[in-house]
Coordinates of C-alpha atoms and ligand atoms in Angstrom, one line a residue:
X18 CA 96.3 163.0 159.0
X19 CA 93.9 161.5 156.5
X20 CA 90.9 159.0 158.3
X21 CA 89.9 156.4 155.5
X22 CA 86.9 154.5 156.5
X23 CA 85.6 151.3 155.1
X24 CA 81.7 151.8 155.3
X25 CA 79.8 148.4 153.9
X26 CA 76.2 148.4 153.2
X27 CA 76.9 152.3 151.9
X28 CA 74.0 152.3 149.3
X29 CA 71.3 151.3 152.1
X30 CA 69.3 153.4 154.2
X31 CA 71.6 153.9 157.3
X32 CA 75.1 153.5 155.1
X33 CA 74.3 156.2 153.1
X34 CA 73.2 158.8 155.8
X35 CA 76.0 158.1 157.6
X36 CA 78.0 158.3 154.2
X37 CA 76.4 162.0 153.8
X38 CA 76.9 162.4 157.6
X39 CA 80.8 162.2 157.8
X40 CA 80.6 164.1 154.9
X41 CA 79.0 166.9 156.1
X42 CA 81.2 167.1 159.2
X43 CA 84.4 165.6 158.0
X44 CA 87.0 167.3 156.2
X45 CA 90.3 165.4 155.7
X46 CA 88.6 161.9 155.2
X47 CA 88.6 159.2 152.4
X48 CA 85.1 157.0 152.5
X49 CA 84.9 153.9 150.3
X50 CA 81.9 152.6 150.0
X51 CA 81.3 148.9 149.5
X52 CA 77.7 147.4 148.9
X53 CA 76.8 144.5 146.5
X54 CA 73.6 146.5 145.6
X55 CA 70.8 144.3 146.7
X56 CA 67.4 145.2 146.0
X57 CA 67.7 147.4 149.1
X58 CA 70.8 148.9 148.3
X59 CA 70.4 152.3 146.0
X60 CA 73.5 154.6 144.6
X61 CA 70.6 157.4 143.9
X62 CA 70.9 157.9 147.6
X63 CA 74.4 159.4 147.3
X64 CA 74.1 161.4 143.8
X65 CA 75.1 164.2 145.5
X66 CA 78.2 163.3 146.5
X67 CA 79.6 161.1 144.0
X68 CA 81.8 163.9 142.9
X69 CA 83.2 164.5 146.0
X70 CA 86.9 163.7 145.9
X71 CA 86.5 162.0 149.2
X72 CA 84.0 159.6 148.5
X73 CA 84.8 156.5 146.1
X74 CA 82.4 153.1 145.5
X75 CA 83.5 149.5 144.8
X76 CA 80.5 147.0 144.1
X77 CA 81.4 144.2 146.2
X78 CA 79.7 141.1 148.1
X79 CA 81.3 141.1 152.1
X80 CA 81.0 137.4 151.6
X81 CA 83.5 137.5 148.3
X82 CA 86.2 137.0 151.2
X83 CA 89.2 137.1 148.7
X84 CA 88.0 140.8 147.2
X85 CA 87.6 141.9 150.7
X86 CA 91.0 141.0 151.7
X87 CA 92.2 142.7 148.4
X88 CA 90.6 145.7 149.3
X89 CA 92.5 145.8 152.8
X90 CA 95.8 145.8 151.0
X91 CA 95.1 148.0 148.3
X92 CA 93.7 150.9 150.8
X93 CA 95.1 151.5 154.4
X94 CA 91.7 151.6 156.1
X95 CA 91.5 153.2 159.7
X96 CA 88.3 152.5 160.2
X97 CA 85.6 149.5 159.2
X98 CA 81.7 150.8 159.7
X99 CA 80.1 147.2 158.6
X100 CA 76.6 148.4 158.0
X101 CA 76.1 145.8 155.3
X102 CA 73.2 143.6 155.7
X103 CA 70.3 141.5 155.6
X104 CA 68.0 143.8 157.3
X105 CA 64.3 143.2 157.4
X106 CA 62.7 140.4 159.6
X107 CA 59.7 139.6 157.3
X108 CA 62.4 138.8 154.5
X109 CA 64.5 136.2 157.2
X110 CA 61.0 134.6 158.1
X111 CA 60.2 133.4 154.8
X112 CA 64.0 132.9 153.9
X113 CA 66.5 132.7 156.6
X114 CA 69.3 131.5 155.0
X115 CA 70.9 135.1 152.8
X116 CA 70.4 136.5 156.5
X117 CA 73.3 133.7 157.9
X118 CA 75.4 134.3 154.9
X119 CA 75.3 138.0 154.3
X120 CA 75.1 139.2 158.3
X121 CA 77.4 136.4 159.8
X122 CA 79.6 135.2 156.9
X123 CA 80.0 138.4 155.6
X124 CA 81.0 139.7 158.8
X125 CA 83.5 137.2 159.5
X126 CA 85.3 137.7 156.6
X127 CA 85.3 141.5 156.9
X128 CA 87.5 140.7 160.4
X129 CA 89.5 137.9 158.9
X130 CA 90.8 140.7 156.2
X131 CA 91.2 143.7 158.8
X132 CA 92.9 140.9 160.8
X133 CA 95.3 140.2 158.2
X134 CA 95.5 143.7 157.3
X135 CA 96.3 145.3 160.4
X136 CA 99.1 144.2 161.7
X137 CA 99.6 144.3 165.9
X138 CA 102.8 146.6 166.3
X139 CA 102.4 149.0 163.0
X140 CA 102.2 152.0 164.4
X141 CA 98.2 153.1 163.0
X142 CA 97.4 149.8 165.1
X143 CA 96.6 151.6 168.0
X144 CA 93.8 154.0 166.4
X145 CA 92.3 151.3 163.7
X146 CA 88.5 150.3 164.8
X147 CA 86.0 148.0 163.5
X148 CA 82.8 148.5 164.1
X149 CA 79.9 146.5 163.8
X150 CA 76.7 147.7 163.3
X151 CA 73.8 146.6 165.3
X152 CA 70.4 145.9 166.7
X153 CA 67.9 146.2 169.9
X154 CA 66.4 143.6 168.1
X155 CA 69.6 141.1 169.7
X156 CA 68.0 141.3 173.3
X157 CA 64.7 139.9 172.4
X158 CA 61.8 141.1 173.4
X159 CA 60.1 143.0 176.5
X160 CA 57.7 143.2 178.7
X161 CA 55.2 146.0 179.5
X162 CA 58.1 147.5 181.7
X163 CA 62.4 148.1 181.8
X164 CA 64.9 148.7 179.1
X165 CA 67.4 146.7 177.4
X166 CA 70.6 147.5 178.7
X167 CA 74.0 146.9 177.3
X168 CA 74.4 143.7 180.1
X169 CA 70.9 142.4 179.1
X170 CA 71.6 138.7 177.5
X171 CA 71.3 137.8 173.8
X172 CA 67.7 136.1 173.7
X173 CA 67.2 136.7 169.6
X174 CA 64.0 135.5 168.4
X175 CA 64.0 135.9 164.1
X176 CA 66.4 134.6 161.9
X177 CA 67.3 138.2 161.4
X178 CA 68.0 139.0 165.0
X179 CA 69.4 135.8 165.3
X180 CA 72.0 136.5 162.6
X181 CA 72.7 139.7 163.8
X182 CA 73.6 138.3 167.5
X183 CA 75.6 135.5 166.1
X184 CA 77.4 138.4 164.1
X185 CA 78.1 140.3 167.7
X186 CA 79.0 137.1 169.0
X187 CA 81.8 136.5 166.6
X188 CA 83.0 140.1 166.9
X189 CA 83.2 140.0 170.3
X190 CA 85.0 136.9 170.3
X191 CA 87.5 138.1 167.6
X192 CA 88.1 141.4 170.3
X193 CA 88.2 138.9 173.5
X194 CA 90.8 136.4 171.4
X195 CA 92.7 138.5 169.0
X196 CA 93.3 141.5 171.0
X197 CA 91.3 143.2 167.8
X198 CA 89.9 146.4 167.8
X199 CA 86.0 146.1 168.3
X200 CA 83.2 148.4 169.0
X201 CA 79.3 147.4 168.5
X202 CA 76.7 149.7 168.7
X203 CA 72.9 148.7 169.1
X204 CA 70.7 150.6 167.7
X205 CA 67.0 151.0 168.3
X206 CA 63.9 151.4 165.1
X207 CA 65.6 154.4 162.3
X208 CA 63.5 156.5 160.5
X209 CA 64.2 159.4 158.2
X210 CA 65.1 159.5 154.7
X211 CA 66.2 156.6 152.3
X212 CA 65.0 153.9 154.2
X213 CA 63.1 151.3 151.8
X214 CA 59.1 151.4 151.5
X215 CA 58.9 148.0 153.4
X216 CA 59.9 149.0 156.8
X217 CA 56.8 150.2 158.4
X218 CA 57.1 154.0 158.2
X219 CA 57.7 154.8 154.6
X220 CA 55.6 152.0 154.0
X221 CA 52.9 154.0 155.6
X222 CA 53.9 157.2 154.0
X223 CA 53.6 155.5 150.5
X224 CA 50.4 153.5 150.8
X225 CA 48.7 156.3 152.5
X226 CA 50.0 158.9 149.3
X227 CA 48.6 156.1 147.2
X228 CA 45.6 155.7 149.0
X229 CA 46.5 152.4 149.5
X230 CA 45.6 149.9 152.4
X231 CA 48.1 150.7 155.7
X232 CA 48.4 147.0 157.0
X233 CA 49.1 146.7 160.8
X234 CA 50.0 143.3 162.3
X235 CA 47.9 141.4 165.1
X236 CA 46.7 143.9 166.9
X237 CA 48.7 147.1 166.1
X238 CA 49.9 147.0 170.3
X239 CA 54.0 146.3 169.8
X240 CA 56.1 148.6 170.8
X241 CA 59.0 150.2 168.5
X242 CA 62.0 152.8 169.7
X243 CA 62.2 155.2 167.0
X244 CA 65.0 157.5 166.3
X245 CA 66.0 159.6 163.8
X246 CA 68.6 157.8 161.2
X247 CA 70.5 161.4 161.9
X248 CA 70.8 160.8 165.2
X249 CA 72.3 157.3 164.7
X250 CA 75.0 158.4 162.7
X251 CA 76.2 161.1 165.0
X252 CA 76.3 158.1 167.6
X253 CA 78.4 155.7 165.1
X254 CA 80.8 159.1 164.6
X255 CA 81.0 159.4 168.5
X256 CA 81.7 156.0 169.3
X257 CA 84.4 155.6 166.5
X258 CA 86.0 158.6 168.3
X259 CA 85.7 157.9 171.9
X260 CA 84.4 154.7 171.9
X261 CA 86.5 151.9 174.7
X262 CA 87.3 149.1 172.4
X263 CA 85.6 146.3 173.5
X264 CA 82.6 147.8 174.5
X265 CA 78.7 147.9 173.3
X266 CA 77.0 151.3 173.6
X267 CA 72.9 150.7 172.8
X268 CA 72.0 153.5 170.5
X269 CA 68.3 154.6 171.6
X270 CA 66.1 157.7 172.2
X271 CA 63.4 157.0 175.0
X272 CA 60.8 157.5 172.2
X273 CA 58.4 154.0 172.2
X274 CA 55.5 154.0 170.1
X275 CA 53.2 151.5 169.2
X276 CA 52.8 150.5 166.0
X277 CA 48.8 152.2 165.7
X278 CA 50.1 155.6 167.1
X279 CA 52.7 155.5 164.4
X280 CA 50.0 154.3 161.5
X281 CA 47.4 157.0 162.7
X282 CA 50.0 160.2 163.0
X283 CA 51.1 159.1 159.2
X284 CA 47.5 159.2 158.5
X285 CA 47.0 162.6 160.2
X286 CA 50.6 164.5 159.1
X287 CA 49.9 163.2 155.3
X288 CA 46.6 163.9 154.8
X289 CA 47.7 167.9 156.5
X290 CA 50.8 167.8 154.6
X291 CA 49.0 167.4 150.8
X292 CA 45.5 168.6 151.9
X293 CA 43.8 165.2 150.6
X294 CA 40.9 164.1 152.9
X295 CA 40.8 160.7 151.4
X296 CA 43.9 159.7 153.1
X297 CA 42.3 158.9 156.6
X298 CA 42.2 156.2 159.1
X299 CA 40.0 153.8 157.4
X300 CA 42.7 153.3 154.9
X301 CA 44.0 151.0 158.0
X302 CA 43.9 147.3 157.7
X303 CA 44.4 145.0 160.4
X304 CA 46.1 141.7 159.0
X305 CA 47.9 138.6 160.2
X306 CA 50.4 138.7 163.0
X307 CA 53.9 138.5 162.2
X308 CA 55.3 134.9 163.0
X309 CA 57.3 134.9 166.7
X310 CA 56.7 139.1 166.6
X311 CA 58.6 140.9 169.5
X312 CA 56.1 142.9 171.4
X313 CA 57.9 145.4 172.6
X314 CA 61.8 147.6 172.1
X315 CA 63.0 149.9 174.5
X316 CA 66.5 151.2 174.7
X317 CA 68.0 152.6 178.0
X318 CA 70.9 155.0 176.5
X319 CA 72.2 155.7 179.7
X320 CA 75.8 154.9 178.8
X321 CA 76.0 156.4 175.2
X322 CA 74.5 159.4 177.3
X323 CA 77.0 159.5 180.0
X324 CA 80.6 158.3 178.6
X325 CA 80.0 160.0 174.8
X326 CA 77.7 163.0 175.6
X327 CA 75.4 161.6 172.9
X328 CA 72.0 162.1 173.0
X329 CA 69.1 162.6 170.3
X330 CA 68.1 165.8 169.3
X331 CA 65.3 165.1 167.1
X332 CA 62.3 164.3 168.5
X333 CA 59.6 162.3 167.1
X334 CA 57.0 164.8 166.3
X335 CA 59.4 167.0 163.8
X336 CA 61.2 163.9 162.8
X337 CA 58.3 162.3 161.6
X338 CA 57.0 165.7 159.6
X339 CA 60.6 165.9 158.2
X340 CA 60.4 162.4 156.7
X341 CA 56.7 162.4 155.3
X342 CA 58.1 165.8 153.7
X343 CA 61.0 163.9 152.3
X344 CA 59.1 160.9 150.5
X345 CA 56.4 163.8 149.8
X346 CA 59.5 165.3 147.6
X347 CA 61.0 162.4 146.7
X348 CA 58.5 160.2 144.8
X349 CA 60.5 159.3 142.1
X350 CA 63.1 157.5 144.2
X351 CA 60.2 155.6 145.7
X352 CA 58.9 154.9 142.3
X353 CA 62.4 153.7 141.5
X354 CA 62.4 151.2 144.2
X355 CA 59.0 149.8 144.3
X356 CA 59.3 147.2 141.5
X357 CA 60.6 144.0 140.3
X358 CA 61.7 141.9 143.0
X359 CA 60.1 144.1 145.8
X360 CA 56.9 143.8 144.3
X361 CA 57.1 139.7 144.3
X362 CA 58.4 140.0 147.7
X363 CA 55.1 142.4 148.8
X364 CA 52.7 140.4 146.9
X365 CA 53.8 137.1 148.7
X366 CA 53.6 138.7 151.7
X367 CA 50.2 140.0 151.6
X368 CA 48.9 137.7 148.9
X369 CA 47.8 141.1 147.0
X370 CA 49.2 144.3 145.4
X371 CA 49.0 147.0 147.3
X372 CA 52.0 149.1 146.4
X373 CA 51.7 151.7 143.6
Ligands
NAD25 P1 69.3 148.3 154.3 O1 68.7 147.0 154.1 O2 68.6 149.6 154.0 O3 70.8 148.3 153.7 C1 71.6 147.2 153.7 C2 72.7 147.5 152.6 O4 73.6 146.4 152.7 C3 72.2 147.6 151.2 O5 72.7 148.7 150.5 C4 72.6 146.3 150.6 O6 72.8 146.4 149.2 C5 73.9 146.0 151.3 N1 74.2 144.6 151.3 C6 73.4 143.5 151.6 N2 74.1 142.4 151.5 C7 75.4 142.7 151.1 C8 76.5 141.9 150.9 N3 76.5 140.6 151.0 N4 77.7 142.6 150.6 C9 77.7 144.0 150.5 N5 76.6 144.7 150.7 C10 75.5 144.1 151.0 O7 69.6 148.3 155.9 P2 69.6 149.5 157.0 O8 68.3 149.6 157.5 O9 70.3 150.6 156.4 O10 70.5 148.8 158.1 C11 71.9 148.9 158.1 C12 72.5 148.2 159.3 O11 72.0 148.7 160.5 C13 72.2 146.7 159.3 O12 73.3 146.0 159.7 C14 71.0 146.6 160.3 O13 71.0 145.3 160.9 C15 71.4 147.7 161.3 N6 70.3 148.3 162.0 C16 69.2 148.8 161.3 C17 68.2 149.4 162.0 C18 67.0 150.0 161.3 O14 66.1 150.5 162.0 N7 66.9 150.0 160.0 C19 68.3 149.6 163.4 C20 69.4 149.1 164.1 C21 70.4 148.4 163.3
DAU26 O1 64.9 147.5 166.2 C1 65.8 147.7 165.2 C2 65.3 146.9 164.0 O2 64.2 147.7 163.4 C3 66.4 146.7 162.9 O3 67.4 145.9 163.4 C4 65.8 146.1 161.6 O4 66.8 146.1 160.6 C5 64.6 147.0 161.2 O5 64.0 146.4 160.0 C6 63.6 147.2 162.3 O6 62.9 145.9 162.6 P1 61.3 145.9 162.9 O7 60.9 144.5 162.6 O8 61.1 146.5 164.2 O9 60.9 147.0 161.8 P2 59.6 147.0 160.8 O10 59.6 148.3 160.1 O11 59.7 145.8 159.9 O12 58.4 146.8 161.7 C7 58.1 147.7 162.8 C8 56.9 147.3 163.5 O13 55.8 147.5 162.6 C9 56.9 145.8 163.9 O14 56.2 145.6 165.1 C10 56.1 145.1 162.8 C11 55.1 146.2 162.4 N1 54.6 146.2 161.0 C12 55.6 146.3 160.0 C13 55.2 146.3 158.7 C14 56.3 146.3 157.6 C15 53.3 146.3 160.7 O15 52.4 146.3 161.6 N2 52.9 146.4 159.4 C16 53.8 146.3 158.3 O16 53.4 146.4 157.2

């Protein structure tokens, strides 16, 4: 039997390798994409499949609560995959309040329409799932030493973390109360294709192709988790398939970095990668510390690993080669991307104009 999936947030950087992900592996499946196209959302990411029979796009705000529930009755969706977001802490810090409507709002009224929708008794009730898609960033931050487990408590610190908790509240309490179908998955730092030149990797990647400054905050020590955005979306699949509802699985690939080991192999693998000896390491720019910054992420995937047999098979070193490659042969889309409001949004932040 056909699977249809609701994926929200399709056009972003996760939604739409995931999007190209299910794809790739899925035959008898229907995927309809709902984004409201936000300066980080990008149809360009899915050209390749927008012929594809079982692929379809709606342009539609989560938050638009009676075109969601429309949605729910025109299509009989299986599955929900609410990527849809507010996504980048800098953005929440200088204006918190699209992060409370899009990442809580929105998600409440995604579950108020499935909740209407699907209908305790039918008999597709027992195989419907919605799951919500989020963050390591929920837990807070950490100390020099332990993971964040799935039992470790909420202790969100930006109004983008703190949005995103209050959204896995909600969802939780909509499991706990209704008897509703919910899975949440916490995910540590993606990289890989797509993702937008303001998160600090293609960021890297595209100042140090422009010769531009590589700005590191405080002093460059934080720790990220990186994994693959691949690797994510074979951990979504699994957990929609095998997943216990009601449970969290943290999403993360024992692969902490600081954020000046990260700057300097960008640095290194760019400069091999086009044979330019101008892009070096004093392109690097140490500038003002992010306000309330977490110092340091660090997944313990223990249960993914165990219950789901995930685990992630790229590693860091060919990841990150893979991905300078990709925005190496994709400069177009990055030229695409990097204007208009982006650019306000960059120059504010660093009171100059460093993006090509
Ligand atoms: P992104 O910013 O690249 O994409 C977000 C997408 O949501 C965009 O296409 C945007 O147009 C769409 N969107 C925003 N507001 C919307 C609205 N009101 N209605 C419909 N669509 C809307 O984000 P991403 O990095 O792909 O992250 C996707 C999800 O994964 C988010 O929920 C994020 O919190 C979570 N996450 C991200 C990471 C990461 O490293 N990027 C890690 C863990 C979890
Ligand atoms: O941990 C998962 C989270 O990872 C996701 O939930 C978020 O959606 C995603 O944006 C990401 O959040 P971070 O704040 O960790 O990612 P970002 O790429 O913004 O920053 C990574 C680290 O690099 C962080 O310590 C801040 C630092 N940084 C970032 C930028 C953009 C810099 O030093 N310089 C920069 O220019």
């Amino acid at each position: 039997m056909e699977t249809t999936y609701l994926v929200t947030g399709g056009a972003g950087f996760i939604g739409s390798n995931f999007i190209l992900y299910l794809l790739a592996h899925h035959e008898n499946i229907r995927i309809i994409n709902v984004d409201k196209l936000t300066y980080a959302g990008n149809l360009a990411n899915l050209a390749s499949v927008e012929s594809d029979d079982r692929y379809m796009f709606r342009r539609m705000d989560i938050c638009d609560r009676s075109a969601v529930r429309d949605l729910f009755f025109e299509f009989d969706i299986d599955y929900v995959v609410n990527f849809a977001a507010e996504s980048h802490v800098d953005r929440s810090i200088n204006d918190p309040e699209i992060f409370v409507r899009t990442n809580v709002l929105g998600t409440v009224s995604l579950l108020d329409a499935a909740r209407e929708a699907w209908r305790v008794g039918d008999d597709k009730y027992g195989d419907r799932r919605f799951l919500q898609v989020s963050t390591d960033e929920v837990y807070g931050s950490l100390g020099p030493s332990g993971f964040f487990s799935e039992d470790t408590p909420l202790d969100p610190h930006s109004p983008y973390s703190a949005s995103k908790a209050s959204a896995d509240l909600l969802v939780k309490a909509y499991g706990d109360t209704y008897n509703f179908p919910v899975l949440i998955t916490r995910c540590s730092n993606n990289y890989g294709p797509f993702q937008f030149p303001e998160k600090l990797i293609p960021l890297m990647i595209n100042n140090a192709l422009h010769h531009k400054h590589l700005p590191v905050y405080g002093d460059g020590l934080n720790v990220r988790d990186w994994l693959y955005v691949e690797d994510h979306c074979k951990a979504i699949d699994m957990v929609l398939s095998n997943g216990v509802v009601g449970e969290v699985y943290n999403v993360g690939g024992h692969n902490e970095r600081t954020n000046i080991f990260i700057v300097e192999k960008i640095v290194e693998e760019c400069s091999k990668a086009i044979g330019d000896a101008e892009i070096s390491k004093s392109l690097i720019e140490y500038v003002p510390d992010r306000k309330g910054h977490d110092r340091r992420y660090g997944i313990d995937p223990k249960k993914i690993n165990d219950d789901l047999g995930w685990w992630p098979e790229t590693n860091f070193e060919e990841g990150i080669v893979k991905t300078i490659q990709w925005y190496i042969e994709n400069r177009a889309w990055v030229k695409q991307i990097t204007s208009g409001e982006y650019q306000n949004n960059y120059v504010q932040q660093y009171d100059q104009e460093k993006i090509v």
